[in-house]
């Protein structure tokens, strides 16, 4: 199934002020993923423009998280192609055939793609500051003083400037997830992927994480978000895609997909979560 994003945050076309289409940050073309005989993704095709937010919604097991992980080559696609900012992800194409990249080259690509998982995955033996500075120092050769300055700026951005010396166990779940977001931002990614970032949080802590994500969207960060937070999707997304059974069933502006779904499967899903 081929689905292309054509809506902007206010429901208009994804174009710039001169009427030209916004360049793609993410482009998926007929992406398939299987595990043995189980097809998890069945020909996903979509686009996300630079500075746009795509929210993926749908029932558990529909392929949302798998697709997210394919974008940064944490999962290998079995067919199709994925580009981020015009660069083919995970593979090189020669003579019409795809050849998987060396792991070091794939890791280089991944540095441009920040990812925040359901679990916070912070190093428990490191302070908050060290958790954030670890990747820039080890993977890009950043000097520690500069990495620490950047980390403090990011902690201030996510509202945790006073927690630099704390350890993860001393933080609430919401605070740990905000540190995880700051850690993902430390490498200055072009694209941020969020895999149900609030699903492991107590309800009263969800809002503080969503507020940080809203700020990122307002600042122009391109984001692909797997979420069950329909209010967030309605408010922040430029485009919402409903996935079920490994395909994009319905895709468009939030007001259309969430407010006036056209497909029976979309309506059935939303009737259970709204």
Coordinates of C-alpha atoms in Angstrom, one line a residue, residues 115-122 128-129 131-132 151-163 168 170-186 192 194 197-198 201 204-216:
X115 CA 15.8 7.6 19.3
X116 CA 13.9 7.5 22.5
X117 CA 12.5 4.1 23.7
X118 CA 9.7 3.1 26.0
X119 CA 12.2 2.3 28.7
X120 CA 14.7 4.9 29.6
X121 CA 17.9 2.8 29.2
X122 CA 20.0 5.1 31.2
X128 CA 22.8 12.4 34.5
X129 CA 25.5 14.6 33.1
X131 CA 24.8 9.7 30.6
X132 CA 24.4 12.6 28.2
X151 CA 24.7 18.6 28.1
X152 CA 23.9 21.3 30.7
X153 CA 22.2 23.3 27.9
X154 CA 20.1 20.3 27.0
X155 CA 19.2 19.6 30.7
X156 CA 18.0 23.2 31.0
X157 CA 16.0 22.8 27.8
X158 CA 14.2 19.7 29.3
X159 CA 13.7 21.4 32.6
X160 CA 16.3 19.4 34.6
X161 CA 19.2 21.9 35.0
X162 CA 19.4 21.0 38.7
X163 CA 19.8 17.3 38.1
X168 CA 18.9 7.8 37.4
X170 CA 17.1 9.4 42.2
X171 CA 14.8 10.6 39.4
X172 CA 11.1 9.9 38.7
X173 CA 10.2 8.1 35.5
X174 CA 9.2 11.3 33.8
X175 CA 12.5 12.9 34.7
X176 CA 14.5 9.8 33.5
X177 CA 12.6 10.0 30.1
X178 CA 13.5 13.7 29.8
X179 CA 17.1 12.8 30.4
X180 CA 16.8 10.2 27.7
X181 CA 15.5 12.8 25.3
X182 CA 18.4 15.1 26.2
X183 CA 20.8 12.3 25.6
X184 CA 19.3 11.6 22.2
X185 CA 19.7 15.4 21.3
X186 CA 23.3 15.5 22.4
X192 CA 14.0 12.2 16.3
X194 CA 10.0 8.2 19.7
X197 CA 7.9 7.3 25.1
X198 CA 5.2 7.7 27.8
X201 CA 5.2 6.3 32.9
X204 CA 0.7 12.1 36.3
X205 CA 4.2 12.1 34.7
X206 CA 3.1 11.8 31.1
X207 CA 2.5 15.5 30.6
X208 CA 6.0 16.6 31.4
X209 CA 7.5 14.4 28.7
X210 CA 4.9 15.4 26.1
X211 CA 5.6 19.1 26.9
X212 CA 9.3 18.6 26.0
X213 CA 8.2 16.9 22.8
X214 CA 5.9 19.8 21.9
X215 CA 8.8 22.2 22.4
X216 CA 10.9 20.1 20.0

